[in-house]
Short mmCIF file of C-alpha atoms in Angstrom, two decimals:
data_model
loop_
_atom_site.label_atom_id
_atom_site.label_comp_id
_atom_site.label_asym_id
_atom_site.label_seq_id
_atom_site.Cartn_x
_atom_site.Cartn_y
_atom_site.Cartn_z
CA MET O 22 0.57 -0.33 0.36
CA SER O 23 1.31 2.67 -0.85
CA GLU O 24 2.06 5.93 2.39
CA ARG O 25 -0.99 8.52 0.40
CA LYS O 26 -3.16 6.36 1.83
CA ILE O 27 -1.76 5.51 5.17
CA ILE O 28 -0.80 9.07 6.21
CA THR O 29 -3.23 12.14 5.92
CA ILE O 30 -2.88 15.17 6.59
CA GLU O 31 -6.16 17.31 8.50
CA PRO O 32 -6.10 20.62 8.84
CA GLY O 33 -7.81 20.73 12.30
CA LYS O 34 -5.77 17.66 13.42
CA ARG O 35 -2.39 17.08 15.08
CA GLY O 36 -1.86 21.12 14.49
CA GLY O 37 -1.96 19.56 10.54
CA LYS O 38 0.94 17.65 11.15
CA PRO O 39 1.19 14.78 8.93
CA CYS O 40 -0.83 11.61 10.76
CA ILE O 41 -1.25 7.92 10.53
CA SER O 42 -4.31 7.95 8.44
CA ARG O 43 -6.54 6.64 11.55
CA MET O 44 -4.88 8.29 14.42
CA ARG O 45 -3.50 10.90 15.83
CA ILE O 46 -0.31 9.57 15.80
CA THR O 47 2.15 11.61 13.55
CA VAL O 48 4.87 11.09 11.06
CA TYR O 49 7.13 12.49 13.33
CA ASP O 50 6.60 10.39 16.65
CA VAL O 51 7.52 7.30 14.31
CA LEU O 52 10.51 9.07 12.74
CA ARG O 53 11.71 10.06 16.66
CA GLY O 54 11.50 7.23 18.23
CA LEU O 55 13.53 5.33 14.88
CA ALA O 56 15.85 8.17 15.08
CA ALA O 57 16.20 7.60 18.60
CA GLY O 58 17.18 4.40 17.74
CA MET O 59 14.07 1.88 18.36
CA SER O 60 13.19 -0.64 16.72
CA HIS O 61 10.15 -1.32 15.02
CA THR O 62 9.21 -4.09 17.54
CA GLU O 63 9.78 -0.82 20.18
CA ILE O 64 7.49 1.23 18.85
CA LEU O 65 5.06 -0.81 18.14
CA ASP O 66 4.88 -2.28 21.26
CA ASP O 67 4.58 2.00 22.96
CA PHE O 68 1.84 2.33 19.48
CA PRO O 69 -0.17 -1.13 20.10
CA GLU O 70 -2.34 -0.08 17.23
CA LEU O 71 0.55 0.58 14.80
CA THR O 72 1.28 -2.05 11.81
CA GLU O 73 4.51 -2.50 10.26
CA GLU O 74 2.63 -0.67 7.14
CA ASP O 75 2.37 1.85 8.61
CA ILE O 76 6.06 2.32 10.42
CA ARG O 77 6.74 1.58 6.60
CA ALA O 78 4.81 4.69 5.44
CA CYS O 79 6.59 7.09 7.68
CA LEU O 80 10.27 6.20 6.15
CA GLU O 81 8.20 6.32 2.84
CA PHE O 82 6.85 9.84 3.44
CA GLY O 83 9.94 11.53 5.60
CA GLY O 84 12.23 9.58 3.06
#
């Protein structure tokens, strides 16, 4: 699935920051965890509603 279907930007949601489409978790939240050295498993533990596909979409969006 393309990151375009997973990542959304809505003006009234989290200040218009890019978010996972059905959540209030921002792309920044995920990328910040990865940049801090967290593994995908650790991020999924912190945000159990995320999927591996969501993390890949964040990486694609940020890359």
